[in-house]
Amino acid sequence: RRRYLLVSIVGQAVVQVLLALVLVAGVLAVGVLVGAGFHAGRFLLVVVPAALFGWAIAGVATLLAVATLSRGVTAGLVTAGLLAMYLGFVVAQIEPGLDWLRALSLFGHFDTTAVIDAGVVRPADLAVHGAVAAAGWGGALWRFRRRDLAA
């Protein structure tokens, strides 16, 4: 059964990469249609942080699903968490005294503007998303195994 969860996690990771590719390809296609001057190479770099951003969310969601055994509770908690992080990210941009909130949000580590404008992908931001994904997925695998032992 643990192998089943591991296969599911690999599937989540692959789907997130494919979604990031489709997202970027769609934006590039629309850009061509409307005559936007996108730099395709820099824009394609967005696939990496977008996939890792998705991995972070998927990792946390998987851990919550294993811990709560409820899709509804998991969906509610993930949605609430994303909304709270986005709110903190926006408030940090508006209020200089609260700029520390940016670091607490996954959105604060997802700077696509720097990637598209200058081709700058920050390894620290990728590391944050990767660490959150690894902690979530790793915790889910651990919790899943522990839950089965007690059952």
GROMACS .gro file of C-alpha atoms in nm:
model
  151
    1ARG     CA    1   0.000   0.000   0.000
    2ARG     CA    2   0.289   0.236   0.065
    3ARG     CA    3   0.408   0.174  -0.290
    4TYR     CA    4   0.065   0.285  -0.413
    5LEU     CA    5   0.108   0.620  -0.236
    6LEU     CA    6   0.460   0.657  -0.376
    7VAL     CA    7   0.333   0.594  -0.730
    8SER     CA    8   0.061   0.853  -0.666
    9ILE     CA    9   0.323   1.105  -0.553
   10VAL     CA   10   0.534   1.046  -0.865
   11GLY     CA   11   0.218   1.091  -1.071
   12GLN     CA   12   0.146   1.421  -0.895
   13ALA     CA   13   0.498   1.543  -0.970
   14VAL     CA   14   0.475   1.449  -1.337
   15VAL     CA   15   0.132   1.609  -1.376
   16GLN     CA   16   0.258   1.933  -1.217
   17VAL     CA   17   0.544   1.950  -1.468
   18LEU     CA   18   0.303   1.885  -1.756
   19LEU     CA   19   0.064   2.152  -1.626
   20ALA     CA   20   0.350   2.401  -1.602
   21LEU     CA   21   0.452   2.320  -1.960
   22VAL     CA   22   0.095   2.359  -2.086
   23LEU     CA   23   0.057   2.688  -1.898
   24VAL     CA   24   0.372   2.835  -2.046
   25ALA     CA   25   0.300   2.699  -2.394
   26GLY     CA   26  -0.049   2.849  -2.379
   27VAL     CA   27   0.079   3.191  -2.280
   28LEU     CA   28   0.345   3.178  -2.551
   29ALA     CA   29   0.084   3.076  -2.813
   30VAL     CA   30  -0.146   3.361  -2.713
   31GLY     CA   31   0.153   3.595  -2.717
   32VAL     CA   32   0.225   3.497  -3.077
   33LEU     CA   33  -0.140   3.548  -3.172
   34VAL     CA   34  -0.154   3.899  -3.026
   35GLY     CA   35   0.197   3.997  -3.133
   36ALA     CA   36   0.343   4.022  -2.782
   37GLY     CA   37   0.721   4.039  -2.770
   38PHE     CA   38   0.784   3.756  -2.527
   39HIS     CA   39   1.134   3.620  -2.499
   40ALA     CA   40   1.047   3.252  -2.539
   41GLY     CA   41   1.365   3.122  -2.374
   42ARG     CA   42   1.318   3.323  -2.057
   43PHE     CA   43   0.950   3.247  -2.052
   44LEU     CA   44   1.018   2.874  -2.074
   45LEU     CA   45   1.229   2.906  -1.758
   46VAL     CA   46   0.903   2.968  -1.570
   47VAL     CA   47   0.825   2.596  -1.606
   48VAL     CA   48   1.074   2.510  -1.331
   49PRO     CA   49   0.945   2.740  -1.053
   50ALA     CA   50   0.584   2.677  -1.159
   51ALA     CA   51   0.628   2.301  -1.131
   52LEU     CA   52   0.800   2.330  -0.792
   53PHE     CA   53   0.527   2.565  -0.669
   54GLY     CA   54   0.274   2.299  -0.767
   55TRP     CA   55   0.484   2.031  -0.599
   56ALA     CA   56   0.483   2.226  -0.273
   57ILE     CA   57   0.104   2.252  -0.276
   58ALA     CA   58   0.066   1.886  -0.376
   59GLY     CA   59   0.304   1.773  -0.102
   60VAL     CA   60   0.111   1.955   0.169
   61ALA     CA   61  -0.221   1.838   0.026
   62THR     CA   62  -0.103   1.476   0.022
   63LEU     CA   63   0.012   1.497   0.383
   64LEU     CA   64  -0.319   1.650   0.490
   65ALA     CA   65  -0.514   1.385   0.298
   66VAL     CA   66  -0.323   1.105   0.468
   67ALA     CA   67  -0.353   1.269   0.810
   68THR     CA   68  -0.724   1.359   0.792
   69LEU     CA   69  -0.850   1.078   0.565
   70SER     CA   70  -1.096   1.333   0.426
   71ARG     CA   71  -1.088   1.490   0.082
   72GLY     CA   72  -1.328   1.762   0.196
   73VAL     CA   73  -1.124   1.861   0.499
   74THR     CA   74  -0.805   1.849   0.294
   75ALA     CA   75  -0.955   2.068   0.020
   76GLY     CA   76  -1.077   2.318   0.278
   77LEU     CA   77  -0.744   2.334   0.460
   78VAL     CA   78  -0.542   2.369   0.139
   79THR     CA   79  -0.777   2.639   0.010
   80ALA     CA   80  -0.765   2.827   0.341
   81GLY     CA   81  -0.387   2.800   0.347
   82LEU     CA   82  -0.349   2.928  -0.009
   83LEU     CA   83  -0.585   3.219   0.057
   84ALA     CA   84  -0.402   3.309   0.378
   85MET     CA   85  -0.064   3.294   0.205
   86TYR     CA   86  -0.189   3.505  -0.084
   87LEU     CA   87  -0.339   3.760   0.154
   88GLY     CA   88  -0.010   3.779   0.344
   89PHE     CA   89   0.180   3.817   0.017
   90VAL     CA   90  -0.045   4.103  -0.100
   91VAL     CA   91  -0.040   4.280   0.238
   92ALA     CA   92   0.341   4.254   0.245
   93GLN     CA   93   0.355   4.438  -0.088
   94ILE     CA   94   0.122   4.714   0.031
   95GLU     CA   95   0.247   4.769   0.385
   96PRO     CA   96   0.627   4.807   0.415
   97GLY     CA   97   0.624   4.725   0.787
   98LEU     CA   98   0.478   4.384   0.714
   99ASP     CA   99   0.717   4.283   0.436
  100TRP     CA  100   0.829   3.988   0.652
  101LEU     CA  101   0.497   3.820   0.564
  102ARG     CA  102   0.626   3.768   0.210
  103ALA     CA  103   0.879   3.511   0.330
  104LEU     CA  104   0.605   3.306   0.500
  105SER     CA  105   0.408   3.266   0.180
  106LEU     CA  106   0.479   3.024  -0.104
  107PHE     CA  107   0.373   3.311  -0.332
  108GLY     CA  108   0.663   3.517  -0.196
  109HIS     CA  109   0.899   3.256  -0.341
  110PHE     CA  110   0.731   3.243  -0.683
  111ASP     CA  111   0.870   3.547  -0.863
  112THR     CA  112   0.791   3.488  -1.229
  113THR     CA  113   0.852   3.854  -1.314
  114ALA     CA  114   1.225   3.821  -1.240
  115VAL     CA  115   1.237   3.505  -1.450
  116ILE     CA  116   1.053   3.651  -1.750
  117ASP     CA  117   1.215   3.997  -1.742
  118ALA     CA  118   1.574   3.902  -1.661
  119GLY     CA  119   1.598   3.524  -1.680
  120VAL     CA  120   1.673   3.508  -1.308
  121VAL     CA  121   1.562   3.190  -1.133
  122ARG     CA  122   1.647   3.212  -0.764
  123PRO     CA  123   1.778   2.882  -0.628
  124ALA     CA  124   1.665   2.977  -0.275
  125ASP     CA  125   1.305   3.008  -0.394
  126LEU     CA  126   1.326   2.671  -0.569
  127ALA     CA  127   1.473   2.524  -0.250
  128VAL     CA  128   1.183   2.654  -0.041
  129HIS     CA  129   0.926   2.496  -0.270
  130GLY     CA  130   1.128   2.177  -0.300
  131ALA     CA  131   1.168   2.152   0.078
  132VAL     CA  132   0.795   2.204   0.138
  133ALA     CA  133   0.714   1.939  -0.125
  134ALA     CA  134   0.965   1.692   0.019
  135ALA     CA  135   0.843   1.751   0.374
  136GLY     CA  136   0.481   1.706   0.272
  137TRP     CA  137   0.532   1.398   0.059
  138GLY     CA  138   0.784   1.250   0.303
  139GLY     CA  139   0.549   1.313   0.594
  140ALA     CA  140   0.264   1.153   0.400
  141LEU     CA  141   0.470   0.841   0.332
  142TRP     CA  142   0.576   0.821   0.696
  143ARG     CA  143   0.225   0.885   0.829
  144PHE     CA  144   0.073   0.641   0.582
  145ARG     CA  145   0.306   0.363   0.695
  146ARG     CA  146   0.255   0.447   1.062
  147ARG     CA  147  -0.122   0.454   1.018
  148ASP     CA  148  -0.115   0.108   0.858
  149LEU     CA  149   0.091  -0.035   1.142
  150ALA     CA  150  -0.165   0.078   1.398
  151ALA     CA  151  -0.462  -0.048   1.194
   0.00000   0.00000   0.00000
